[in-house]
mmCIF file of C-alpha atoms and ligand atoms in Angstrom:
data_model
loop_
_atom_site.group_PDB
_atom_site.id
_atom_site.type_symbol
_atom_site.label_atom_id
_atom_site.label_comp_id
_atom_site.label_asym_id
_atom_site.label_seq_id
_atom_site.Cartn_x
_atom_site.Cartn_y
_atom_site.Cartn_z
ATOM 1 C CA MET A 2 28.488 -17.393 1.954
ATOM 2 C CA THR A 3 25.325 -15.408 1.172
ATOM 3 C CA ASP A 4 22.548 -16.735 -1.074
ATOM 4 C CA LEU A 5 22.539 -13.614 -3.281
ATOM 5 C CA ILE A 6 24.031 -10.128 -3.380
ATOM 6 C CA ILE A 7 21.988 -7.508 -5.202
ATOM 7 C CA ARG A 8 24.219 -4.598 -6.193
ATOM 8 C CA ASN A 9 23.350 -0.985 -7.022
ATOM 9 C CA VAL A 10 19.856 -0.557 -5.618
ATOM 10 C CA ARG A 11 18.223 2.650 -4.495
ATOM 11 C CA VAL A 12 16.452 2.400 -1.120
ATOM 12 C CA ALA A 13 14.491 5.333 0.313
ATOM 13 C CA GLU A 14 16.444 5.776 3.570
ATOM 14 C CA PHE A 15 19.901 5.656 1.918
ATOM 15 C CA ASP A 16 21.718 8.244 -0.187
ATOM 16 C CA GLY A 17 23.006 6.914 -3.499
ATOM 17 C CA LEU A 18 23.223 3.276 -4.533
ATOM 18 C CA ILE A 19 23.806 0.443 -2.089
ATOM 19 C CA ASP A 20 24.147 -3.345 -2.105
ATOM 20 C CA LEU A 21 21.963 -5.828 -0.285
ATOM 21 C CA ALA A 22 22.809 -9.387 0.771
ATOM 22 C CA ILE A 23 20.186 -12.134 1.155
ATOM 23 C CA LYS A 24 20.577 -15.239 3.300
ATOM 24 C CA ALA A 25 17.939 -17.826 4.246
ATOM 25 C CA GLY A 26 15.095 -15.630 2.988
ATOM 26 C CA ARG A 27 16.105 -12.544 4.954
ATOM 27 C CA ILE A 28 18.136 -9.392 4.361
ATOM 28 C CA GLU A 29 21.502 -10.178 5.919
ATOM 29 C CA ALA A 30 23.301 -6.910 5.218
ATOM 30 C CA MET A 31 22.871 -3.565 3.448
ATOM 31 C CA GLY A 32 25.466 -0.956 2.585
ATOM 32 C CA ARG A 33 27.861 0.494 0.053
ATOM 33 C CA GLY A 34 30.296 -1.881 -1.642
ATOM 34 C CA LEU A 35 29.366 -4.933 0.447
ATOM 35 C CA ALA A 36 32.152 -7.490 0.475
ATOM 36 C CA ALA A 37 30.252 -10.740 0.257
ATOM 37 C CA ASP A 38 30.769 -14.158 -1.151
ATOM 38 C CA GLY A 39 28.014 -15.579 -3.378
ATOM 39 C CA PRO A 40 26.085 -15.110 -6.606
ATOM 40 C CA GLU A 41 25.399 -11.512 -7.638
ATOM 41 C CA ARG A 42 22.743 -9.533 -9.480
ATOM 42 C CA ASP A 43 23.224 -5.978 -10.751
ATOM 43 C CA ALA A 44 20.077 -3.865 -10.214
ATOM 44 C CA GLU A 45 21.557 -1.007 -12.279
ATOM 45 C CA GLY A 46 20.189 1.710 -10.014
ATOM 46 C CA ALA A 47 16.616 0.399 -9.692
ATOM 47 C CA LEU A 48 14.437 1.673 -6.846
ATOM 48 C CA LEU A 49 13.713 -1.068 -4.310
ATOM 49 C CA VAL A 50 10.329 -0.853 -2.565
ATOM 50 C CA SER A 51 8.468 -3.295 -0.356
ATOM 51 C CA GLY A 52 5.903 -3.882 -3.120
ATOM 52 C CA PHE A 53 2.396 -2.819 -4.084
ATOM 53 C CA VAL A 54 -0.590 -3.825 -1.958
ATOM 54 C CA GLU A 55 -4.201 -4.201 -3.101
ATOM 55 C CA SER A 56 -6.353 -3.333 -0.108
ATOM 56 C CA HIS A 57 -9.585 -4.031 -2.012
ATOM 57 C CA ILE A 58 -9.978 -6.459 -4.921
ATOM 58 C CA HIS A 59 -12.575 -9.060 -5.947
ATOM 59 C CA LEU A 60 -10.917 -12.236 -7.242
ATOM 60 C CA ASP A 61 -14.163 -14.236 -7.318
ATOM 61 C CA LYS A 62 -16.005 -12.061 -9.840
ATOM 62 C CA ALA A 63 -13.068 -11.049 -12.055
ATOM 63 C CA CYS A 64 -12.732 -11.814 -15.777
ATOM 64 C CA ILE A 65 -16.387 -12.532 -16.572
ATOM 65 C CA LEU A 66 -17.012 -10.197 -19.524
ATOM 66 C CA ASP A 67 -17.383 -13.252 -21.757
ATOM 67 C CA ARG A 68 -20.612 -14.129 -19.905
ATOM 68 C CA CYS A 69 -22.177 -10.859 -18.709
ATOM 69 C CA HIS A 70 -22.563 -7.227 -19.644
ATOM 70 C CA ASN A 71 -23.693 -4.148 -17.710
ATOM 71 C CA GLU A 72 -26.585 -2.889 -19.880
ATOM 72 C CA THR A 73 -27.116 0.405 -18.030
ATOM 73 C CA GLY A 74 -23.549 1.050 -16.874
ATOM 74 C CA THR A 75 -24.900 1.734 -13.385
ATOM 75 C CA LEU A 76 -24.114 0.164 -10.022
ATOM 76 C CA GLU A 77 -27.517 -1.558 -10.070
ATOM 77 C CA GLY A 78 -26.787 -2.890 -13.578
ATOM 78 C CA ALA A 79 -23.443 -4.268 -12.411
ATOM 79 C CA ILE A 80 -24.895 -5.965 -9.324
ATOM 80 C CA ALA A 81 -27.761 -7.480 -11.360
ATOM 81 C CA SER A 82 -25.591 -8.832 -14.187
ATOM 82 C CA VAL A 83 -22.976 -10.290 -11.822
ATOM 83 C CA GLY A 84 -25.769 -11.725 -9.637
ATOM 84 C CA ALA A 85 -27.141 -13.574 -12.682
ATOM 85 C CA ALA A 86 -23.699 -14.805 -13.786
ATOM 86 C CA LYS A 87 -22.878 -15.929 -10.243
ATOM 87 C CA LYS A 88 -25.499 -18.671 -10.515
ATOM 88 C CA SER A 89 -23.121 -20.607 -12.779
ATOM 89 C CA PHE A 90 -19.915 -19.973 -10.766
ATOM 90 C CA THR A 91 -18.170 -23.123 -9.566
ATOM 91 C CA ALA A 92 -15.118 -23.431 -7.335
ATOM 92 C CA GLU A 93 -13.005 -24.503 -10.365
ATOM 93 C CA ASP A 94 -14.216 -21.532 -12.394
ATOM 94 C CA VAL A 95 -13.515 -19.019 -9.573
ATOM 95 C CA TYR A 96 -10.087 -20.579 -9.066
ATOM 96 C CA ALA A 97 -9.170 -20.280 -12.767
ATOM 97 C CA ARG A 98 -10.266 -16.619 -13.002
ATOM 98 C CA GLY A 99 -8.685 -15.669 -9.668
ATOM 99 C CA LYS A 100 -5.443 -17.310 -10.798
ATOM 100 C CA ARG A 101 -5.436 -15.141 -13.910
ATOM 101 C CA VAL A 102 -5.775 -11.988 -11.801
ATOM 102 C CA LEU A 103 -3.077 -13.067 -9.338
ATOM 103 C CA GLU A 104 -0.655 -13.820 -12.157
ATOM 104 C CA LYS A 105 -1.277 -10.365 -13.654
ATOM 105 C CA ALA A 106 -0.889 -8.698 -10.238
ATOM 106 C CA ILE A 107 2.370 -10.498 -9.398
ATOM 107 C CA VAL A 108 4.146 -9.168 -12.500
ATOM 108 C CA GLN A 109 2.842 -5.699 -11.619
ATOM 109 C CA GLY A 110 4.784 -5.900 -8.353
ATOM 110 C CA THR A 111 1.874 -6.658 -5.998
ATOM 111 C CA ASN A 112 2.795 -8.992 -3.147
ATOM 112 C CA ALA A 113 -0.098 -8.557 -0.705
ATOM 113 C CA MET A 114 -3.859 -8.301 -1.174
ATOM 114 C CA ARG A 115 -7.144 -8.131 0.661
ATOM 115 C CA THR A 116 -9.717 -9.859 -1.515
ATOM 116 C CA HIS A 117 -13.452 -9.612 -0.949
ATOM 117 C CA VAL A 118 -15.425 -12.815 -1.487
ATOM 118 C CA GLU A 119 -19.202 -12.951 -1.904
ATOM 119 C CA ILE A 120 -21.076 -15.293 0.414
ATOM 120 C CA ASP A 121 -24.795 -16.071 0.124
ATOM 121 C CA PRO A 122 -27.044 -19.141 -0.163
ATOM 122 C CA GLY A 123 -26.812 -18.969 -3.973
ATOM 123 C CA ILE A 124 -23.048 -19.381 -4.303
ATOM 124 C CA GLY A 125 -22.639 -20.982 -0.862
ATOM 125 C CA LEU A 126 -18.955 -21.353 0.022
ATOM 126 C CA ALA A 127 -17.827 -22.335 -3.500
ATOM 127 C CA GLY A 128 -16.159 -18.970 -4.183
ATOM 128 C CA PHE A 129 -14.656 -18.901 -0.701
ATOM 129 C CA ASP A 130 -13.216 -22.434 -1.027
ATOM 130 C CA ALA A 131 -11.610 -21.487 -4.365
ATOM 131 C CA VAL A 132 -10.036 -18.337 -2.893
ATOM 132 C CA VAL A 133 -8.715 -20.310 0.110
ATOM 133 C CA LYS A 134 -6.987 -22.621 -2.372
ATOM 134 C CA LEU A 135 -5.603 -19.606 -4.272
ATOM 135 C CA LYS A 136 -4.287 -18.188 -0.975
ATOM 136 C CA HIS A 137 -2.415 -21.423 -0.351
ATOM 137 C CA ASP A 138 -1.206 -21.986 -3.933
ATOM 138 C CA PHE A 139 0.066 -18.414 -4.433
ATOM 139 C CA ALA A 140 1.644 -17.931 -0.990
ATOM 140 C CA TRP A 141 5.044 -18.047 -2.737
ATOM 141 C CA ALA A 142 4.303 -14.636 -4.290
ATOM 142 C CA VAL A 143 1.325 -12.964 -2.584
ATOM 143 C CA ASP A 144 -0.004 -12.768 0.973
ATOM 144 C CA LEU A 145 -3.746 -13.008 0.480
ATOM 145 C CA GLN A 146 -6.199 -11.827 3.123
ATOM 146 C CA ILE A 147 -9.795 -13.028 2.690
ATOM 147 C CA CYS A 148 -12.729 -10.728 3.523
ATOM 148 C CA VAL A 149 -16.109 -12.487 3.261
ATOM 149 C CA PHE A 150 -19.158 -10.290 2.710
ATOM 150 C CA PRO A 151 -22.881 -10.330 1.809
ATOM 151 C CA GLN A 152 -22.973 -8.535 -1.590
ATOM 152 C CA GLU A 153 -26.687 -9.292 -1.978
ATOM 153 C CA GLY A 154 -27.691 -8.243 1.528
ATOM 154 C CA LEU A 155 -27.746 -9.872 4.952
ATOM 155 C CA THR A 156 -31.059 -9.280 6.742
ATOM 156 C CA ASN A 157 -32.998 -9.669 3.457
ATOM 157 C CA TYR A 158 -31.308 -12.941 2.431
ATOM 158 C CA PRO A 159 -31.913 -15.690 5.019
ATOM 159 C CA GLY A 160 -29.070 -18.161 5.347
ATOM 160 C CA THR A 161 -26.341 -15.644 4.551
ATOM 161 C CA GLN A 162 -25.321 -15.035 8.152
ATOM 162 C CA THR A 163 -24.869 -18.753 8.871
ATOM 163 C CA LEU A 164 -22.631 -19.061 5.810
ATOM 164 C CA LEU A 165 -20.566 -16.046 6.882
ATOM 165 C CA GLU A 166 -20.126 -17.696 10.298
ATOM 166 C CA GLU A 167 -19.060 -20.905 8.599
ATOM 167 C CA ALA A 168 -16.524 -19.062 6.414
ATOM 168 C CA LEU A 169 -15.048 -17.397 9.535
ATOM 169 C CA GLN A 170 -14.766 -20.821 11.200
ATOM 170 C CA LYS A 171 -12.992 -22.086 8.076
ATOM 171 C CA GLY A 172 -10.377 -19.332 8.164
ATOM 172 C CA ALA A 173 -11.757 -16.157 6.563
ATOM 173 C CA ASP A 174 -9.593 -13.320 7.856
ATOM 174 C CA LEU A 175 -12.250 -10.625 8.248
ATOM 175 C CA LEU A 176 -15.826 -9.573 7.537
ATOM 176 C CA GLY A 177 -17.119 -7.177 4.914
ATOM 177 C CA GLY A 178 -20.439 -5.412 4.610
ATOM 178 C CA CYS A 179 -22.614 -3.817 1.991
ATOM 179 C CA PRO A 180 -25.397 -1.928 3.798
ATOM 180 C CA TYR A 181 -26.657 -0.086 0.707
ATOM 181 C CA VAL A 182 -28.090 -3.314 -0.752
ATOM 182 C CA ASP A 183 -29.741 -4.389 2.515
ATOM 183 C CA SER A 184 -33.422 -3.813 3.268
ATOM 184 C CA ASP A 185 -32.305 -2.840 6.806
ATOM 185 C CA PRO A 186 -28.860 -1.215 6.475
ATOM 186 C CA HIS A 187 -28.433 -0.298 10.150
ATOM 187 C CA ALA A 188 -29.366 -3.819 11.250
ATOM 188 C CA GLN A 189 -26.788 -5.234 8.814
ATOM 189 C CA ILE A 190 -24.131 -2.951 10.282
ATOM 190 C CA ALA A 191 -25.080 -3.963 13.859
ATOM 191 C CA ILE A 192 -25.018 -7.707 13.062
ATOM 192 C CA LEU A 193 -21.613 -7.425 11.392
ATOM 193 C CA PHE A 194 -20.125 -5.542 14.350
ATOM 194 C CA ASP A 195 -21.437 -8.227 16.730
ATOM 195 C CA MET A 196 -19.962 -10.981 14.555
ATOM 196 C CA ALA A 197 -16.636 -9.122 14.214
ATOM 197 C CA LYS A 198 -16.371 -8.788 17.982
ATOM 198 C CA ALA A 199 -17.308 -12.437 18.569
ATOM 199 C CA HIS A 200 -14.638 -13.603 16.097
ATOM 200 C CA ASP A 201 -12.125 -10.822 16.879
ATOM 201 C CA VAL A 202 -11.803 -9.770 13.225
ATOM 202 C CA ASP A 203 -11.602 -6.461 11.362
ATOM 203 C CA LEU A 204 -14.448 -5.025 9.251
ATOM 204 C CA ASP A 205 -14.377 -3.619 5.718
ATOM 205 C CA PHE A 206 -17.575 -2.053 4.326
ATOM 206 C CA HIS A 207 -18.631 -1.180 0.774
ATOM 207 C CA LEU A 208 -20.233 2.153 1.555
ATOM 208 C CA ASP A 209 -22.319 4.999 0.245
ATOM 209 C CA PHE A 210 -22.023 4.201 -3.432
ATOM 210 C CA ASP A 211 -23.809 7.161 -5.060
ATOM 211 C CA LEU A 212 -23.416 10.927 -5.336
ATOM 212 C CA ASP A 213 -26.283 12.100 -3.108
ATOM 213 C CA PRO A 214 -24.794 13.796 -0.021
ATOM 214 C CA THR A 215 -28.186 14.299 1.683
ATOM 215 C CA TRP A 216 -28.092 10.859 3.328
ATOM 216 C CA ARG A 217 -25.387 8.317 4.144
ATOM 217 C CA HIS A 218 -24.535 5.219 6.198
ATOM 218 C CA LEU A 219 -21.103 6.572 7.120
ATOM 219 C CA ASP A 220 -22.325 8.271 10.292
ATOM 220 C CA GLU A 221 -23.868 5.036 11.561
ATOM 221 C CA ILE A 222 -20.646 3.111 10.811
ATOM 222 C CA ALA A 223 -18.644 5.753 12.707
ATOM 223 C CA ARG A 224 -21.095 5.677 15.622
ATOM 224 C CA GLN A 225 -20.981 1.876 15.908
ATOM 225 C CA THR A 226 -17.179 1.791 15.453
ATOM 226 C CA VAL A 227 -16.756 4.016 18.501
ATOM 227 C CA SER A 228 -19.494 2.376 20.588
ATOM 228 C CA HIS A 229 -17.998 -1.088 19.938
ATOM 229 C CA GLY A 230 -14.444 0.147 20.580
ATOM 230 C CA TRP A 231 -13.419 -1.004 17.084
ATOM 231 C CA GLN A 232 -11.325 2.091 16.217
ATOM 232 C CA GLY A 233 -8.409 1.159 13.948
ATOM 233 C CA ARG A 234 -10.197 -2.024 12.818
ATOM 234 C CA VAL A 235 -12.747 -0.678 10.332
ATOM 235 C CA ALA A 236 -12.268 0.284 6.683
ATOM 236 C CA ILE A 237 -14.786 1.740 4.255
ATOM 237 C CA GLY A 238 -14.546 1.522 0.471
ATOM 238 C CA HIS A 239 -15.856 3.723 -2.372
ATOM 239 C CA VAL A 240 -17.770 6.300 -0.268
ATOM 240 C CA THR A 241 -18.333 8.185 -3.528
ATOM 241 C CA LYS A 242 -20.652 10.651 -1.765
ATOM 242 C CA LEU A 243 -17.494 12.252 -0.329
ATOM 243 C CA SER A 244 -16.765 13.575 -3.831
ATOM 244 C CA ALA A 245 -20.041 15.535 -3.668
ATOM 245 C CA LEU A 246 -19.222 17.380 -0.429
ATOM 246 C CA PRO A 247 -18.224 21.046 -0.319
ATOM 247 C CA ARG A 248 -14.942 21.712 1.487
ATOM 248 C CA ALA A 249 -16.349 22.560 4.940
ATOM 249 C CA ALA A 250 -18.565 19.462 5.081
ATOM 250 C CA LEU A 251 -15.668 17.373 3.772
ATOM 251 C CA MET A 252 -13.423 18.589 6.600
ATOM 252 C CA ASP A 253 -16.118 17.653 9.146
ATOM 253 C CA THR A 254 -16.035 14.125 7.692
ATOM 254 C CA VAL A 255 -12.223 14.062 7.858
ATOM 255 C CA ALA A 256 -12.544 14.821 11.593
ATOM 256 C CA LEU A 257 -15.219 12.124 11.952
ATOM 257 C CA LEU A 258 -13.035 9.404 10.352
ATOM 258 C CA LYS A 259 -10.031 10.451 12.439
ATOM 259 C CA HIS A 260 -12.091 10.337 15.626
ATOM 260 C CA ALA A 261 -13.538 6.916 14.776
ATOM 261 C CA GLY A 262 -10.201 5.514 13.530
ATOM 262 C CA ILE A 263 -11.754 4.425 10.219
ATOM 263 C CA ALA A 264 -9.624 3.834 7.111
ATOM 264 C CA LEU A 265 -10.792 4.963 3.668
ATOM 265 C CA THR A 266 -10.277 3.036 0.423
ATOM 266 C CA VAL A 267 -10.954 4.638 -2.947
ATOM 267 C CA LEU A 268 -11.436 2.610 -6.125
ATOM 268 C CA PRO A 269 -11.053 5.145 -8.948
ATOM 269 C CA ALA A 270 -11.450 2.809 -11.952
ATOM 270 C CA THR A 271 -14.823 1.515 -10.713
ATOM 271 C CA ASP A 272 -16.070 4.812 -9.321
ATOM 272 C CA LEU A 273 -15.296 6.660 -12.579
ATOM 273 C CA PHE A 274 -17.019 3.932 -14.596
ATOM 274 C CA LEU A 275 -20.221 3.671 -12.533
ATOM 275 C CA MET A 276 -20.887 7.154 -11.168
ATOM 276 C CA GLY A 277 -22.692 10.006 -12.893
ATOM 277 C CA ARG A 278 -24.599 7.763 -15.330
ATOM 278 C CA GLY A 279 -27.600 10.086 -15.144
ATOM 279 C CA GLU A 280 -25.687 12.911 -16.838
ATOM 280 C CA ASP A 281 -25.162 13.334 -20.571
ATOM 281 C CA HIS A 282 -22.621 16.148 -20.227
ATOM 282 C CA LEU A 283 -20.280 17.503 -17.523
ATOM 283 C CA VAL A 284 -20.312 14.027 -15.999
ATOM 284 C CA PRO A 285 -19.127 14.137 -12.352
ATOM 285 C CA ARG A 286 -16.026 12.127 -11.507
ATOM 286 C CA GLY A 287 -17.390 10.560 -8.320
ATOM 287 C CA VAL A 288 -13.971 9.693 -6.861
ATOM 288 C CA ALA A 289 -13.644 10.456 -3.131
ATOM 289 C CA PRO A 290 -10.721 12.821 -2.345
ATOM 290 C CA ALA A 291 -8.640 10.326 -0.332
ATOM 291 C CA HIS A 292 -5.575 12.571 -0.511
ATOM 292 C CA VAL A 293 -7.308 15.174 1.694
ATOM 293 C CA PHE A 294 -7.997 12.510 4.346
ATOM 294 C CA HIS A 295 -4.442 11.148 3.946
ATOM 295 C CA GLU A 296 -3.002 14.627 4.467
ATOM 296 C CA HIS A 297 -4.865 14.835 7.776
ATOM 297 C CA GLY A 298 -3.674 11.478 9.075
ATOM 298 C CA VAL A 299 -6.505 9.111 8.055
ATOM 299 C CA CYS A 300 -5.227 5.755 6.742
ATOM 300 C CA CYS A 301 -6.174 5.987 3.043
ATOM 301 C CA THR A 302 -5.646 3.516 0.226
ATOM 302 C CA VAL A 303 -6.279 3.429 -3.511
ATOM 303 C CA SER A 304 -6.972 0.038 -5.052
ATOM 304 C CA THR A 305 -8.092 -1.852 -8.187
ATOM 305 C CA ASN A 306 -11.423 -3.322 -6.935
ATOM 306 C CA ASN A 307 -12.599 -5.135 -10.062
ATOM 307 C CA VAL A 308 -10.903 -6.551 -13.127
ATOM 308 C CA LEU A 309 -12.758 -7.131 -16.415
ATOM 309 C CA ASN A 310 -16.324 -7.369 -15.100
ATOM 310 C CA PRO A 311 -19.542 -5.305 -15.229
ATOM 311 C CA PHE A 312 -18.320 -3.070 -12.366
ATOM 312 C CA THR A 313 -15.058 -2.254 -14.159
ATOM 313 C CA PRO A 314 -14.576 -3.595 -17.692
ATOM 314 C CA TYR A 315 -10.831 -2.784 -17.616
ATOM 315 C CA GLY A 316 -7.848 -3.975 -15.712
ATOM 316 C CA ASP A 317 -4.168 -4.799 -15.900
ATOM 317 C CA CYS A 318 -3.761 -5.048 -12.099
ATOM 318 C CA SER A 319 -1.167 -2.261 -12.192
ATOM 319 C CA LEU A 320 -1.266 -0.178 -9.021
ATOM 320 C CA SER A 321 1.188 2.373 -10.419
ATOM 321 C CA ARG A 322 -1.419 2.956 -13.149
ATOM 322 C CA ILE A 323 -4.263 3.212 -10.616
ATOM 323 C CA ALA A 324 -2.220 5.681 -8.501
ATOM 324 C CA ASN A 325 -1.597 7.722 -11.666
ATOM 325 C CA LEU A 326 -5.306 7.579 -12.565
ATOM 326 C CA TYR A 327 -6.195 8.816 -9.080
ATOM 327 C CA ALA A 328 -3.660 11.666 -9.325
ATOM 328 C CA ASN A 329 -4.981 12.656 -12.755
ATOM 329 C CA VAL A 330 -8.642 12.637 -11.681
ATOM 330 C CA HIS A 331 -7.849 14.834 -8.672
ATOM 331 C CA GLN A 332 -5.524 17.090 -10.681
ATOM 332 C CA LEU A 333 -2.562 16.420 -8.372
ATOM 333 C CA SER A 334 0.992 17.473 -9.128
ATOM 334 C CA GLY A 335 4.182 18.146 -7.208
ATOM 335 C CA ALA A 336 6.375 15.836 -5.168
ATOM 336 C CA SER A 337 4.411 15.604 -1.933
ATOM 337 C CA ALA A 338 1.017 15.026 -3.618
ATOM 338 C CA LEU A 339 2.398 12.334 -5.951
ATOM 339 C CA GLN A 340 4.365 10.722 -3.107
ATOM 340 C CA ALA A 341 1.055 10.530 -1.199
ATOM 341 C CA CYS A 342 -0.478 8.671 -4.180
ATOM 342 C CA PHE A 343 2.460 6.241 -4.085
ATOM 343 C CA ASP A 344 2.021 5.751 -0.320
ATOM 344 C CA MET A 345 -1.692 4.993 -0.849
ATOM 345 C CA VAL A 346 -0.840 1.936 -3.020
ATOM 346 C CA THR A 347 2.132 0.721 -0.944
ATOM 347 C CA GLU A 348 2.720 1.659 2.703
ATOM 348 C CA ALA A 349 -0.856 2.632 3.697
ATOM 349 C CA PRO A 350 -2.632 -0.489 2.370
ATOM 350 C CA ARG A 351 0.041 -2.658 3.983
ATOM 351 C CA ARG A 352 -0.758 -0.985 7.289
ATOM 352 C CA LEU A 353 -4.477 -1.436 6.621
ATOM 353 C CA ILE A 354 -4.126 -5.196 6.178
ATOM 354 C CA ASN A 355 -1.952 -5.401 9.313
ATOM 355 C CA GLN A 356 1.263 -6.360 7.568
ATOM 356 C CA SER A 357 4.670 -4.860 7.927
ATOM 357 C CA ASN A 358 7.395 -5.173 5.346
ATOM 358 C CA ARG A 359 10.442 -2.989 5.730
ATOM 359 C CA ILE A 360 13.572 -3.124 3.653
ATOM 360 C CA ALA A 361 16.002 -3.459 6.560
ATOM 361 C CA VAL A 362 18.597 -5.875 7.904
ATOM 362 C CA GLY A 363 16.933 -8.871 9.552
ATOM 363 C CA GLU A 364 13.628 -8.377 7.699
ATOM 364 C CA ALA A 365 12.219 -10.752 5.074
ATOM 365 C CA ALA A 366 13.864 -10.336 1.664
ATOM 366 C CA THR A 367 10.568 -9.287 0.054
ATOM 367 C CA PHE A 368 10.756 -6.369 -2.377
ATOM 368 C CA VAL A 369 10.114 -5.102 -5.870
ATOM 369 C CA ALA A 370 12.490 -3.257 -8.216
ATOM 370 C CA LEU A 371 11.198 -0.283 -10.208
ATOM 371 C CA PRO A 372 12.894 1.744 -12.944
ATOM 372 C CA ALA A 373 12.571 5.051 -11.071
ATOM 373 C CA ARG A 374 14.335 7.382 -8.656
ATOM 374 C CA ASP A 375 11.426 7.541 -6.212
ATOM 375 C CA GLY A 376 7.703 7.002 -5.684
ATOM 376 C CA VAL A 377 6.911 10.320 -7.353
ATOM 377 C CA GLN A 378 8.423 9.134 -10.630
ATOM 378 C CA VAL A 379 6.695 5.737 -10.292
ATOM 379 C CA VAL A 380 3.298 7.500 -10.179
ATOM 380 C CA SER A 381 3.926 10.183 -12.781
ATOM 381 C CA GLU A 382 5.386 7.764 -15.348
ATOM 382 C CA ILE A 383 3.414 4.607 -14.409
ATOM 383 C CA ALA A 384 6.688 2.742 -13.882
ATOM 384 C CA ARG A 385 6.504 -0.941 -14.764
ATOM 385 C CA PRO A 386 8.125 -3.229 -12.162
ATOM 386 C CA LEU A 387 11.297 -5.019 -13.296
ATOM 387 C CA TRP A 388 11.499 -7.951 -10.874
ATOM 388 C CA GLY A 389 10.540 -8.959 -7.359
ATOM 389 C CA PHE A 390 11.462 -11.257 -4.484
ATOM 390 C CA LYS A 391 9.419 -12.774 -1.696
ATOM 391 C CA ASP A 392 11.208 -14.301 1.296
ATOM 392 C CA GLY A 393 14.478 -14.391 -0.620
ATOM 393 C CA ARG A 394 13.102 -16.117 -3.695
ATOM 394 C CA MET A 395 12.633 -14.364 -7.047
ATOM 395 C CA THR A 396 8.930 -14.350 -7.959
ATOM 396 C CA PHE A 397 8.869 -12.546 -11.344
ATOM 397 C CA GLU A 398 10.938 -10.667 -13.872
ATOM 398 C CA GLN A 399 9.946 -8.552 -16.861
ATOM 399 C CA ALA A 400 12.481 -8.002 -19.576
ATOM 400 C CA ALA A 401 13.439 -4.360 -20.094
ATOM 401 C CA ALA A 402 12.207 -2.802 -23.341
ATOM 402 C CA GLN A 403 14.792 -2.535 -26.110
ATOM 403 C CA LEU A 404 15.055 -0.179 -29.063
ATOM 404 C CA PHE A 405 16.681 -1.279 -32.302
ATOM 405 C CA GLU A 406 18.057 1.798 -34.052
ATOM 406 C CA PRO A 407 19.179 1.385 -37.646
ATOM 407 C CA VAL A 408 22.959 0.958 -37.893
HETATM 408 ZN ZN1 ZN B 10 -15.458 -3.819 -3.907
#
């Protein structure tokens, strides 16, 4: 007796519709017309995928538009207004706002996330403690990876490094960095690499968050990645300067990231909102061309970053929408380009956060059903997930829309 048979699903490696049997949280069998004994569910031809993955999101500073506003619309304005609001954050408050984001993300088909958490002597470990509790309380639906980082600087803010150490001792999964806010960016990068090696954790930097290509911290990150032997363990996010590079210089940077084994994360909602504020017409888009790096074998992801805060005053936590936004900004069309956008919110971020989740016999019964033929249609039509499972248990369902024609 199986626990559940899901009939008529579309899975990438199979032609036509197949059935899938679940037992004890795992996929017991897959194939056409499975003869199995147990309760059944008809998927009516839905596409089954392993689920969306946020490789870069901030649960601790989400949903704060009721208490702060970005006056200038710039990056500096966002950091200043969140910095002021952060003074009143408590663990209970961070938990409640993070819970709201997780609940939105779950119904959008997201089942794994890397969240950044700010650590400094002002907030202490209050935000971190709240996110640890969220990780535990939402493990039924989302695998949460916690990246602690010094948003307000490391070398310029005494006490921050000790708190980062403490968070790593208490179970933070990896370290983040933010050299552009530090009074000594290269020293911050060096300290974080030393800490990452001592704790054997990956690194994920907020990097190069402006549109001036005449200087950047990327080369120093690449240099230290190679000299520390940390290839394959470093990610960089935003890197908006890449959108200001002519093709030849861009291709040199593609080669640099490949050589250093650095992954690239692009956050189009935030980058579009914050970049180009100095212009009053022909405003630049400021979104790094991740698809070019992806095409050349760099691990690239597209993610939500912020939800309803001064960095990004929008957000429904839909990664099919963010993939569509990315495709639209970069004027992408055609099956392979749109499939790449789908990969950058599913398979690539899962690889980045060191998870695997295949829809195959013997694997965990963790997947999401979408009303689409393939990833291309998911991106072009912003398909809304129908339902999802994690480890054999249903985690959400959204009722299909209905039309009521006059009779
Ligand atoms: Zn971020």
